[in-house]
XYZ file of C-alpha atoms in Angstrom:
613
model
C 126.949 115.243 117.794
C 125.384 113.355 114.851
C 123.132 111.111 117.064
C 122.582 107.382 116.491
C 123.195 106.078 112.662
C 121.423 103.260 111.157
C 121.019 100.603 110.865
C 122.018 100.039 114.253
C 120.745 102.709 116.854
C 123.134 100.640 119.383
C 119.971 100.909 122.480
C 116.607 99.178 122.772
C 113.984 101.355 120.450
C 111.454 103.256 122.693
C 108.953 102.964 119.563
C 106.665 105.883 118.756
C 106.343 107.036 122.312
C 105.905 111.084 121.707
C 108.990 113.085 122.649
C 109.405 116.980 123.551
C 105.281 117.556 122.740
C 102.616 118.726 125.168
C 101.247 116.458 127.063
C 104.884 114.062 127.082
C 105.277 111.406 130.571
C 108.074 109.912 131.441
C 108.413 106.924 129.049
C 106.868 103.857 129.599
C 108.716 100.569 130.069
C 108.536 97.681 128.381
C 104.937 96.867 129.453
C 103.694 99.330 127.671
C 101.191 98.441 124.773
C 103.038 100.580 121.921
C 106.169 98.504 122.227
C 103.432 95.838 121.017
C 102.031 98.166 118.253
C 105.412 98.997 116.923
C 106.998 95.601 116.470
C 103.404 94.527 114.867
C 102.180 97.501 112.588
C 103.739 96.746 109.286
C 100.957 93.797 108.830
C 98.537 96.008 110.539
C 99.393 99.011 108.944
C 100.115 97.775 104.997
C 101.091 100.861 104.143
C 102.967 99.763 101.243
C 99.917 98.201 99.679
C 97.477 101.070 100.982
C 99.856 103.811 98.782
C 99.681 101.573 95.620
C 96.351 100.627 95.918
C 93.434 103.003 96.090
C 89.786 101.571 96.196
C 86.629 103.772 96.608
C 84.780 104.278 99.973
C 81.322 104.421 99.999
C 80.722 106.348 104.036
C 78.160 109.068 104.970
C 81.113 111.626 105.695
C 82.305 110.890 101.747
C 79.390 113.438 100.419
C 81.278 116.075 101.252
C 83.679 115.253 98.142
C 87.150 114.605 97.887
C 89.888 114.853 95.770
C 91.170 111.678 96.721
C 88.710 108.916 94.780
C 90.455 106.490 92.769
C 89.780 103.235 91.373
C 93.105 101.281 92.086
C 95.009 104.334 90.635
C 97.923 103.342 91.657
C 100.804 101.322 90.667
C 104.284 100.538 91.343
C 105.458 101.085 87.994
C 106.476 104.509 88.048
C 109.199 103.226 91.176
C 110.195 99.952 89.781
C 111.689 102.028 86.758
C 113.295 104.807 89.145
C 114.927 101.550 91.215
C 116.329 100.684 88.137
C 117.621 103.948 86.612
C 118.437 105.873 89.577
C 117.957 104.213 93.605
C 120.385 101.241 92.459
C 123.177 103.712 91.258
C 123.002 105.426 94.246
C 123.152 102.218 97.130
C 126.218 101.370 94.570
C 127.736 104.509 95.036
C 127.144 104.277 98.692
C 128.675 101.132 98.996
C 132.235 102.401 98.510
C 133.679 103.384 100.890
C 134.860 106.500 99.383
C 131.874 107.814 98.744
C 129.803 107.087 101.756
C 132.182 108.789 104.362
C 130.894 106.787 107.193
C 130.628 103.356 108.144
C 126.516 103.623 108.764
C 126.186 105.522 105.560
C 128.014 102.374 103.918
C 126.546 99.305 105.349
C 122.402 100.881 105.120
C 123.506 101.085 101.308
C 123.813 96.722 101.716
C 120.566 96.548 103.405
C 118.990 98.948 101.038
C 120.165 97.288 98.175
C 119.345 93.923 99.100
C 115.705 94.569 99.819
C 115.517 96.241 96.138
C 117.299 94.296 93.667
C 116.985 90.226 91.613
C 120.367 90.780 90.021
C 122.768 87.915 90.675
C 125.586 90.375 90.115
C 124.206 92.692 93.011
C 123.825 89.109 95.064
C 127.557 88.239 94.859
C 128.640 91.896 95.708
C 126.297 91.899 98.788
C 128.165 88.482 99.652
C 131.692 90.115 99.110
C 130.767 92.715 102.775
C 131.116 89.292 104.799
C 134.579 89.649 104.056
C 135.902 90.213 107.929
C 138.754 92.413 106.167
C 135.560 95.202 105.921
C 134.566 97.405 108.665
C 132.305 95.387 111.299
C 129.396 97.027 110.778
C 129.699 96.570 107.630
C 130.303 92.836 108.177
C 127.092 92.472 110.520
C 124.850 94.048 107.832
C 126.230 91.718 104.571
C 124.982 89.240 106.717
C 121.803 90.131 107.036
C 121.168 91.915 103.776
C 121.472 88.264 101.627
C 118.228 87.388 104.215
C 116.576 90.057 102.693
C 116.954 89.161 99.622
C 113.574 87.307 100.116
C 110.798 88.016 97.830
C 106.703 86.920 98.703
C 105.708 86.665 94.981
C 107.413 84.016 93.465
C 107.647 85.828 90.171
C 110.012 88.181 91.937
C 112.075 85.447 93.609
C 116.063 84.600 93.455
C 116.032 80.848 91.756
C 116.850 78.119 93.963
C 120.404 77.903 92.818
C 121.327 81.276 93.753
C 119.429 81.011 97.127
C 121.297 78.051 98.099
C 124.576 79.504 97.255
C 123.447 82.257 99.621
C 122.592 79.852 102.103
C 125.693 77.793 102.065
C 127.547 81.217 102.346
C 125.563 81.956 105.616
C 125.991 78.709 107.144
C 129.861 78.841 106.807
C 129.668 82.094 107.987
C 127.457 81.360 111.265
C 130.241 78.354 111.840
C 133.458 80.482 111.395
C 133.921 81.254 115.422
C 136.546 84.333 113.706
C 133.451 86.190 113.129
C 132.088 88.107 115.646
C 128.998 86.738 117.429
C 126.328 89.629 116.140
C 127.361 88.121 112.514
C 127.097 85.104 113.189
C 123.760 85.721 115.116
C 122.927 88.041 111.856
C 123.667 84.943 109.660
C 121.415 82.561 111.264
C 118.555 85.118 111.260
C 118.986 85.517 107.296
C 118.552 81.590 107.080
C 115.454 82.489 108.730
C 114.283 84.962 106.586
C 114.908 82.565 103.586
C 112.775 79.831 105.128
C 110.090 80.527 102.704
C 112.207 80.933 100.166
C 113.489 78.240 96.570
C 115.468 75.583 97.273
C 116.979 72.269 96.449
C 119.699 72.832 93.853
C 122.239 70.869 92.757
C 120.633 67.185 92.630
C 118.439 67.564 95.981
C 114.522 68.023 95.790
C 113.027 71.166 98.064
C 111.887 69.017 100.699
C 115.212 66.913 101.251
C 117.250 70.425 101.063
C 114.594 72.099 104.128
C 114.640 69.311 105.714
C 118.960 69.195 105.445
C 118.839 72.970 106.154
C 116.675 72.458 109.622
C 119.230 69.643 110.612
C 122.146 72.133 110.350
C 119.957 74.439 112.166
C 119.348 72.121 115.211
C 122.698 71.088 115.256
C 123.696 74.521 116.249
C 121.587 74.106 118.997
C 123.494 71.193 120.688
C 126.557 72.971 120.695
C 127.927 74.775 123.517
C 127.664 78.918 122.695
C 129.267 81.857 125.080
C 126.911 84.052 124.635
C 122.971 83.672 124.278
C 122.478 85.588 121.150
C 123.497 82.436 118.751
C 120.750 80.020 119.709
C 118.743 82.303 120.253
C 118.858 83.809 117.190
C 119.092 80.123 115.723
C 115.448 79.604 117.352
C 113.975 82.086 115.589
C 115.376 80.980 112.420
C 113.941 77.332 113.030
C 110.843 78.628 113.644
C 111.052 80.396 110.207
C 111.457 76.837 108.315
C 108.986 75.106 106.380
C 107.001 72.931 109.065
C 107.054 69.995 107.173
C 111.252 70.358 107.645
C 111.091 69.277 111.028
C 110.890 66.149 112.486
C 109.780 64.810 115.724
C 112.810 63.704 117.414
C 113.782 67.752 116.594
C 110.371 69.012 117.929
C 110.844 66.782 120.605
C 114.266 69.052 121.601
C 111.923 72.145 121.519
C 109.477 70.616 123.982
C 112.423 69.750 126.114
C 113.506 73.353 126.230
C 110.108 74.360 126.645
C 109.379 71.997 129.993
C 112.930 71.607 131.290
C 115.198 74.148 130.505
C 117.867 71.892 128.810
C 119.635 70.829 125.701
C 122.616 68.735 124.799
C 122.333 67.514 128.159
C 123.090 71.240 130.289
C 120.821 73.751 131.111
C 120.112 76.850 129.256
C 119.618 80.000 130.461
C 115.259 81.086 130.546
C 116.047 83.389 127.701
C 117.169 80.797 125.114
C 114.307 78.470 126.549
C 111.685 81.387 125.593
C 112.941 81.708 122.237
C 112.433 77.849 122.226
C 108.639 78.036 122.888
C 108.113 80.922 120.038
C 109.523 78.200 117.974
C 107.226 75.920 119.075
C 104.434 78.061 118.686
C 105.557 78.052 114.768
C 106.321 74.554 114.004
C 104.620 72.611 117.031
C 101.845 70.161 116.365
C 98.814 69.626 118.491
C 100.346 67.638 121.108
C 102.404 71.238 121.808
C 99.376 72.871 123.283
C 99.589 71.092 126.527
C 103.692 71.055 126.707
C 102.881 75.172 126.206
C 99.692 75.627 128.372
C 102.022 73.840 131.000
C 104.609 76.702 130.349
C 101.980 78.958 130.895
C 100.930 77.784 133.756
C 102.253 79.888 136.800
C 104.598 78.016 139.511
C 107.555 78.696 141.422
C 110.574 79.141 139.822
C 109.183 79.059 136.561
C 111.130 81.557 134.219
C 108.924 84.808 133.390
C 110.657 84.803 129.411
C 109.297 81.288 129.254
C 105.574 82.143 130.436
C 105.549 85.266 128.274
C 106.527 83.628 125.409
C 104.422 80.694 125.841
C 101.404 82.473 125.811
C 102.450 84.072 122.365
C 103.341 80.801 121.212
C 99.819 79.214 122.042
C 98.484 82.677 119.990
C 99.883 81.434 117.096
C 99.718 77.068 117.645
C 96.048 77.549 118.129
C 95.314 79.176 115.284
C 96.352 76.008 113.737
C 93.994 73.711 116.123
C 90.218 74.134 115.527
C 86.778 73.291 117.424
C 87.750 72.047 120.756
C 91.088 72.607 121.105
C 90.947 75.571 120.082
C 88.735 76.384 122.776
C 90.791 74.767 125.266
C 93.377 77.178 123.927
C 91.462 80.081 124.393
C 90.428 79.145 127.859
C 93.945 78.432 129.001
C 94.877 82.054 127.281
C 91.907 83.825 129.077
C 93.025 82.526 132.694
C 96.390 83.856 131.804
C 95.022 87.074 130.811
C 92.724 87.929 134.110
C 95.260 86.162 136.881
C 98.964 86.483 135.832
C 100.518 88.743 138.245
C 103.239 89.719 135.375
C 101.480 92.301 133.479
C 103.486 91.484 130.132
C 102.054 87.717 130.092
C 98.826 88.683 130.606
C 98.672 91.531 127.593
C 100.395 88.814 125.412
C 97.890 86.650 126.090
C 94.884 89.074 125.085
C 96.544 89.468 121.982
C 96.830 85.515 121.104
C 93.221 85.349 122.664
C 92.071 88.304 120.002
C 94.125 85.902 116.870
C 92.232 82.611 118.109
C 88.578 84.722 117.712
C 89.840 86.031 113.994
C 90.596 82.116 113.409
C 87.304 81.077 114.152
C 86.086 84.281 112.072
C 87.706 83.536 108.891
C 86.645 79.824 109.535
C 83.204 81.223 109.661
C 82.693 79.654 113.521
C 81.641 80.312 116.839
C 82.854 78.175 118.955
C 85.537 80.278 121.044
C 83.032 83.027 121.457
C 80.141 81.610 122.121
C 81.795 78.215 124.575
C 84.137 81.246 126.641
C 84.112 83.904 128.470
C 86.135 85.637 126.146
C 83.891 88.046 124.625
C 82.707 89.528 127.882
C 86.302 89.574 129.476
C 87.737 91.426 126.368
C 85.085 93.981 127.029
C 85.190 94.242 130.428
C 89.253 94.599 130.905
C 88.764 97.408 127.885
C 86.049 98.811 130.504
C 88.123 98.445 133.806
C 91.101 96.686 133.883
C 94.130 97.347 135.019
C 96.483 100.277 133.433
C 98.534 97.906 131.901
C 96.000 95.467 130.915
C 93.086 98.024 129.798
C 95.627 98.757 126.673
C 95.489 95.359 125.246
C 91.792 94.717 125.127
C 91.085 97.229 123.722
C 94.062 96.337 120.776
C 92.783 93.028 121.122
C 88.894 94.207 120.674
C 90.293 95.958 117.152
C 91.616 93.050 115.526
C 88.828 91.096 116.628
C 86.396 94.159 115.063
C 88.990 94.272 111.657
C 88.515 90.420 111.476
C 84.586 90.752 111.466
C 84.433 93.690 109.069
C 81.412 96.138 108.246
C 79.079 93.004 107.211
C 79.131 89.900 109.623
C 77.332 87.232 108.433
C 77.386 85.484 111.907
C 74.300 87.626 114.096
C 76.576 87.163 117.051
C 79.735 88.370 115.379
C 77.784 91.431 114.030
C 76.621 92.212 117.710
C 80.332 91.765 119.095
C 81.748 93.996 116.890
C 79.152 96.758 117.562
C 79.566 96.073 121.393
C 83.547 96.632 120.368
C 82.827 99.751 118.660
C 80.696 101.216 121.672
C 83.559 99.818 124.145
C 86.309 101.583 122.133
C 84.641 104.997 121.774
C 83.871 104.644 125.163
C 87.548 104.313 126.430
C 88.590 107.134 123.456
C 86.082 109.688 125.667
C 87.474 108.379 129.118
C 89.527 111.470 129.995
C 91.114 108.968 133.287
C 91.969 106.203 131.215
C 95.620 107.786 130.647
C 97.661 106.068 127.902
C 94.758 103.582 127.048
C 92.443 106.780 125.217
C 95.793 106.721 122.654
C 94.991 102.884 122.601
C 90.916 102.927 121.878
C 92.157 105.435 119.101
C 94.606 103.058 117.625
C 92.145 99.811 117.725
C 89.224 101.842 116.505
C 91.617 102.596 113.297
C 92.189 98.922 113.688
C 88.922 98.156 113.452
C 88.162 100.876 110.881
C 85.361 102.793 112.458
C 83.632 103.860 109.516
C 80.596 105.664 111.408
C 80.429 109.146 110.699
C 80.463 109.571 114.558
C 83.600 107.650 115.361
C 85.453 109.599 112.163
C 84.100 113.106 114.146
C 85.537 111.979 117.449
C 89.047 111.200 115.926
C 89.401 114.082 113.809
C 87.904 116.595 116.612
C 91.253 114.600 118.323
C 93.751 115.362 116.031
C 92.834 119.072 115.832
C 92.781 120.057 119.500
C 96.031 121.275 120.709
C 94.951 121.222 123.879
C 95.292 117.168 123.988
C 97.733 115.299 124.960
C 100.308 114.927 121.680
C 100.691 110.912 121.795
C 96.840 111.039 121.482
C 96.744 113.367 118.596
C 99.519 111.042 117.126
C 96.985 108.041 117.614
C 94.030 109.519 116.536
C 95.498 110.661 113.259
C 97.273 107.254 112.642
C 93.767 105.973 113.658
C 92.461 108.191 110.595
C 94.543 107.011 108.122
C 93.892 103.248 108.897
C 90.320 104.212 108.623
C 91.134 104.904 104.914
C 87.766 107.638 104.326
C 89.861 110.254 103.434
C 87.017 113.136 103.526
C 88.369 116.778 103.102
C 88.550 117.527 107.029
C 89.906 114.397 107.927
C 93.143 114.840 105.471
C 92.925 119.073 106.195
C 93.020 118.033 109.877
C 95.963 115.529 109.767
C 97.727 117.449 107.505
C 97.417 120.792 110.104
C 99.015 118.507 112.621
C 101.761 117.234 110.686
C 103.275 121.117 109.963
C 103.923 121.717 113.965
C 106.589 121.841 115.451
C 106.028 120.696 119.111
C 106.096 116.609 118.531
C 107.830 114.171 116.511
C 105.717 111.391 117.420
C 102.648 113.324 116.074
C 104.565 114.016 112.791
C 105.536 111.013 112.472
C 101.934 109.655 112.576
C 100.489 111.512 110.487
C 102.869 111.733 107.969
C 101.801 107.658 108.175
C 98.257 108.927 107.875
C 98.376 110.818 104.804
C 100.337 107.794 103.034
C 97.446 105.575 104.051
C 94.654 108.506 103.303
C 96.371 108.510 99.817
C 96.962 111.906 100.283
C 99.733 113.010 97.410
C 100.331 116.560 99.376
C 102.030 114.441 102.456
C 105.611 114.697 100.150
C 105.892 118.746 99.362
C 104.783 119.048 103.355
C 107.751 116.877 104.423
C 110.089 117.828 101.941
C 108.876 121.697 102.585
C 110.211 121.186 106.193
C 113.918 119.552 104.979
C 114.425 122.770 103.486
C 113.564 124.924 106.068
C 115.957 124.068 108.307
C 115.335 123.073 111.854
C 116.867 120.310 114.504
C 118.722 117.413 113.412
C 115.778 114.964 115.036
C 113.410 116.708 113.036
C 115.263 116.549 109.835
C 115.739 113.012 110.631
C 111.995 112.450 111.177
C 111.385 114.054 107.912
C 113.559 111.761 106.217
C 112.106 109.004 107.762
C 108.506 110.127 107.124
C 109.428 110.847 103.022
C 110.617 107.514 102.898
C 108.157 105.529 104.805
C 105.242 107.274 102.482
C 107.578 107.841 99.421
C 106.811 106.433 95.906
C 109.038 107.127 92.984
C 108.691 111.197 93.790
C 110.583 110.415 97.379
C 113.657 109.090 95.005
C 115.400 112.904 93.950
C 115.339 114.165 97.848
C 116.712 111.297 99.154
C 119.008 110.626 96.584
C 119.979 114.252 97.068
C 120.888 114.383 101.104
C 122.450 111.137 100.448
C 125.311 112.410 97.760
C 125.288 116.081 99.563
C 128.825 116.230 101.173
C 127.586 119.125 102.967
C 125.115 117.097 105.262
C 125.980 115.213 108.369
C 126.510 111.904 108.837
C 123.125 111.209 110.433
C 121.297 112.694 107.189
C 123.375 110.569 104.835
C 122.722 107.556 106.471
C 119.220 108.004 107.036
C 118.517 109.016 103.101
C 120.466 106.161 102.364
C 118.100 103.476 104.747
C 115.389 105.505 103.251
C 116.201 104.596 99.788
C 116.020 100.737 100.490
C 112.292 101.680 101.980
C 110.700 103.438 99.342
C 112.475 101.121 96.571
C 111.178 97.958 98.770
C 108.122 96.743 97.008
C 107.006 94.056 99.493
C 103.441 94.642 100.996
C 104.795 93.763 104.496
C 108.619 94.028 104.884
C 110.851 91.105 104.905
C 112.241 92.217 108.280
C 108.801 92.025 109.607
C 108.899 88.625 109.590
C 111.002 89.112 112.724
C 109.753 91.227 114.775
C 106.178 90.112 114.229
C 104.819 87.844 117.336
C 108.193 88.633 119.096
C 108.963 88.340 122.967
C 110.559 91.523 122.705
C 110.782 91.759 126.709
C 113.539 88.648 126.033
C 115.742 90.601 123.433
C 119.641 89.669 123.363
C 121.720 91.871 121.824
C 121.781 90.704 118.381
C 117.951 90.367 118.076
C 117.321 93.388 119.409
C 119.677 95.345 117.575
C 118.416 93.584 114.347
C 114.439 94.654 114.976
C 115.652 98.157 114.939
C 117.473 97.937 111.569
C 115.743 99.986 109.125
C-alpha cells in the first residue's frame, strides 16, 4: 500500500494536473498543454537560481513593503558545506543495502549522489551498481547516475580522464546484450548527458575523442535491436553530441530516417524515425530545414511521431538559421500550426514558432514578425482557437513576452508584447475558456506581468476558493515567476498552500514561495509532515521541501530517510529529495532530456527515465 517509489513511478507521469480538489475533470490526455509545461519548466522556472539569487524589484505594488528585499542575499554556501558534512553520509548510508530496506530507497541514493558529488572515489562506487549481480533497479539507475555526473560550470567538472573512463564503462555496458534493455537504453542516455562534457584522454585531442564517441553512437544505429527503446534512446544521445562530432555521411543517415523510414537497409518503426528528426533538429545543418519541412508536411501515410517531432525539430534548427530562412521556417511552422488536423503537431509547432520570434529578439531583428503572419495568428488562436490549440498560444505568446522584457528597444516588439499582455489577461478573465484560463495564468507568469493590475488579477485568483483548484495552482505558480513578492501576494500563496483539498495547488505554491524567496515556505511544509495526514500528501510535502529546500531542507529529509518507522514511500522520496536540494545546477542535468521532447513518442525506457527524480 506504499504507492509508486522513485525513481521509477513504473506509468506515464500525468504532470501537475490537480487531483481530489474542487473544481478536478477527468484528466486530460496527452494533448494537453501541461504535459508541455511539465517536461519544459525547469529552464522556465530556474528555481534553483531564483532561491540563491535575490535581486530587488522596483513595481508600483512594492510600496506596500516587504520583508523580502535583498540584494543577491543569497548563496549556495551554506548547502555546499551541509553536502559535504551531512547529505553525502546519508546517500552512502542509503546505498547499502542494509540500511535502505528497499530497492527504491537504494538506487534514488545513486542518483542522488551522483548529481551532488566531484569525488573520484564516489565515481567508481556509482560504477560498482552496474554490476548485474545487484538488484535491477538498482542496475538501471548506476547507469544513469554516471550521466549525471555532468556539471555546466567547468570549474565544477569531472576531468577528462575520469569522464572517459565513465564513458568507456557505459559503452561496454550498452553493448553487453546480458544486460537488460532499460540499462542499456539508460547507458546510452548517460553518453548523452555527457555530450557536453571533458574529453580526449589518453593521447586523443577532444575533437578526435567526440568525434570517435559519435561513431560508436551511430554504429548502434545500424544494428538490428528487439525492442525500440535502444535506438531510440541512442538518438537522443546523438543529438546530445557536440555538432561539430558529426559528419555528413552520419547526418546523411538521420535525413534518411527522417524522409524514408530506414536504416541499415530495413525499415524502422515511425517511433525510432521521430526520435531521428529531434536529432536532426539538434545537429542538422541548413540543408535539414527542407528534409524536415518535408516531414512536416501532411500526406498519406506519413507517420504522426514523425510530423510531431519534425515540427519540434524545425523549433530548434531554425533558431540556428537567420533572415530568410528563418522566415521560411516560421512560415512552414505557422501553416502547421492553423491546418494540421493532429492537435499535438499543431501546439508543437506554436511553441517552435514562439522560439524562432525570441531568436530574432535576442538577435535584435524583425524579420519573422514583421515578413509573417505570425504575430496576428499567435493572438488570434490565444483569442479563439481551438480547445486544444488556444493553450499553446497563449504559452507561446509568454515566451515571446519573457523574450521582449519590460523595455523593448524595437517599437514593434514593445507593441507586441503589450498586445500579449492584453491577449493573456483577456483569456485569464474568459470564464468559457476551460483549461486555457490556467494557461493565460501560467504565460502571464511567463511573461512576468509586472502591472499592478495583472499582479491583482492573479492574486484575487489564488485566494478565491470558489475557483477551480488547477487555476489557483496556476495563478500562484504564475505569482512566483512574477518574482514581486509584495506582502499579499506571498500572504495569499502562502493561505493556499496550508489546505487541504489539492495537491496540485500545494504543490504550486510551495514552487511559488521558493521563487517569491519566501523563507516561511519550509516551517509551512515541514509543519504539515508532522501533522500527520495521507501518504500522497506527506509525499507532496516531501517533494515540495526538497524542490524549494536549501541547506535548512537537509535535517528533515535526512530524518524520514534514516526513520525505520516510516514507509517505504517516505524513505525513498527523502532520499530523491536529498539529491534535489544538494543539486546545485541552475537547470537540472536531467532536463537536458526532457526539454524539447516528443513526449507523445515515449518508449519505455525514455519515458520511465523523464520521470526519474
Amino acid at each position: 500500500d506504499s504507492g509508486p517509489l522513485p525513481p521509477t513511478p513504473g506509468t506515464p507521469v500525468t504532470p501537475d494536473l490537480g487531483g481530489a480538489g474542487r473544481g478536478a475533470a477527468t484528466p486530460p490526455g496527452f494533448e494537453d498543454w501541461t504535459f508541455w509545461y511539465h517536461y519544459n519548466k525547469e529552464g522556465i522556472e530556474n528555481l534553483k537560481r531564483e532561491l540563491y539569487t535575490r535581486v530587488d524589484s522596483r513595481n508600483p505594488m512594492w510600496v506596500m513593503g516587504s520583508e523580502h528585499v535583498g540584494n543577491a542575499t543569497g548563496t549556495t554556501q551554506a548547502t555546499r558545506v551541509r553536502v559535504e558534512s551531512d547529505l553525502i553520509p546519508a546517500l552512502l548510508w542509503a546505498m547499502d543495502p542494509q540500511n535502505a530496506g528497499h530497492q527504491d530507497t537504494e538506487s534514488a541514493a545513486y542518483i542522488a549522489l551522483a548529481k551532488v558529488t566531484r569525488d573520484p572515489a564516489h565515481v567508481r562506487l556509482l560504477a560498482r551498481g552496474l554490476d548485474k549481480g545487484h538488484n535491477p533497479l538498482v542496475v538501471e539507475s548506476a547507469a544513469l547516475a554516471l550521466g549525471l555526473l555532468r556539471r555546466e560550470a567547468p570549474g565544477r567538472q569531472l576531468g577528462a580522464a575520469e569522464l572517459d573512463r565513465v564513458r568507456a564503462l557505459l559503452v561496454a555496458t550498452f553493448e553487453d546484450e546480458r544486460h537488460r534493455t532499460r540499462v542499456r537504453a539508460f547507458a546510452a542516455l548517460a553518453l548523452g548527458l555527457l555530450g557536453d562534457q571533458p574529453t580526449g584522454s589518453g593521447g586523443a585531442d577532444a575533437a578526435a575523442a567526440a568525434a570517435a564517441l559519435t561513431a560508436r553512437l551511430f554504429g548502434w544505429l545500424e544494428q538490428r535491436h528487439a525492442a525500440s527503446d535502444l535506438p531510440c534512446a541512442t538518438l537522443l544521445a546523438i543529438g546530445m553530441q557536440p555538432a561539430t562530432s558529426i559528419r555528413d555521411p552520419q547526418r546523411e543517415i538521420l535525413r534518411h530516417l527522417v524522409a524514408r523510414g530506414r536504416v541499415g537497409g530495413r525499415e524502422v518503426p515511425g517511433l525510432v524515425a521521430s526520435y531521428a528528426a529531434l536529432a536532426l533538429g539538434r545537429v542538422g545543418e541548413v540543408r535539414d530545414v527542407a528534409v524536415l519541412t518535408h516531414a512536416l508536411t501532411p500526406r498519406r501515410g506519413r507517420d504522426r511521431h514523425v510530423q510531431r517531432s519534425a515540427a519540434i525539430g524545425l523549433g530548434r534548427l531554425g533558431r540556428r538559421v537567420a533572415g530568410p530562412e528563418r522566415v521560411a521556417v516560421a512560415r512552414t511552422l505557422l501553416g502547421a500550426a492553423e491546418r494540421a488536423r493532429d492537435a499535438s503537431t499543431a501546439n508543437f509547432a506554436l511553441i517552435s514558432l514562439a522560439y524562432l520570434v525570441c531568436a530574432d529578439v535576442e538577435a535584435a531583428r524583425t524579420d519573422v514578425v514583421e515578413d509573417t503572419r505570425a504575430p496576428e495568428a499567435l493572438l488570434r488562436l490565444a483569442a479563439e482557437g481551438r480547445p486544444l490549440t488556444r493553450p499553446f498560444a497563449a504559452l507561446a505568446l509568454g515566451l515571446i513576452g519573457r523574450a521582449i522584457g519590460d523595455d523593448a528597444t524595437l517599437p514593434v516588439y514593445g507593441d507586441l508584447r503589450a498586445r500579449a499582455v492584453g491577449a493573456l489577461r483577456a483569456g485569464l478573465a474568459d470564464r468559457g475558456a476551460g483549461r486555457a484560463r490556467a494557461a493565460c495564468a501560467t504565460a502571464l507568469g511567463i511573461l512576468r506581468d509586472r502591472e499592478a493590475e495583472g499582479l491583482r488579477r492573479l492574486t484575487g485568483i489564488v485566494r478565491s476558493e470558489r475557483e477551480d483548484d488547477e487555476l489557483r495552482a496556476y495563478a500562484a505558480l504564475a505569482l512566483g515567476l512574477i518574482d514581486v513578492p509584495a506582502p499579499e501576494v506571498v500572504t495569499a500563496v502562502r493561505a493556499a498552500l496550508q489546505e487541504r483539498g489539492s495537491e496540485v495547488l500545494r504543490m504550486h505554491c510551495a514552487t511559488a514561495l521558493g521563487l517569491l524567496g519566501d523563507r516561511k515556505a519550509l516551517p509551512l511544509l515541514e509543519a504539515e509532515l508532522d501533522g500527520g495526514g495521507s501518504l500522497g500528501a506527506r509525499g507532496e510535502a516531501l517533494l515540495a521541501i526538497a524542490r524549494v529546500g536549501d541547506d535548512r531542507a537537509v535535517d528533515p529529509l535526512i530524518a524520514r530517510l534514516k526513520d525505520p518507522a516510516e514507509n517505504a514511500y517516505t524513505r525513498a522520496l527523502a532520499c530523491a529529495g536529498l539529491g534535489i536540494v544538494g543539486d546545485l545546477e541552475w537547470v537540472p542535468s536531467l532536463a537536458r532530456l526532457s526539454r524539447d521532447l516528443n513526449y507523445r513518442a515515449s518508449p519505455d525506457a525514455i519515458n520511465e527515465v523523464v520521470t526519474i527524480l
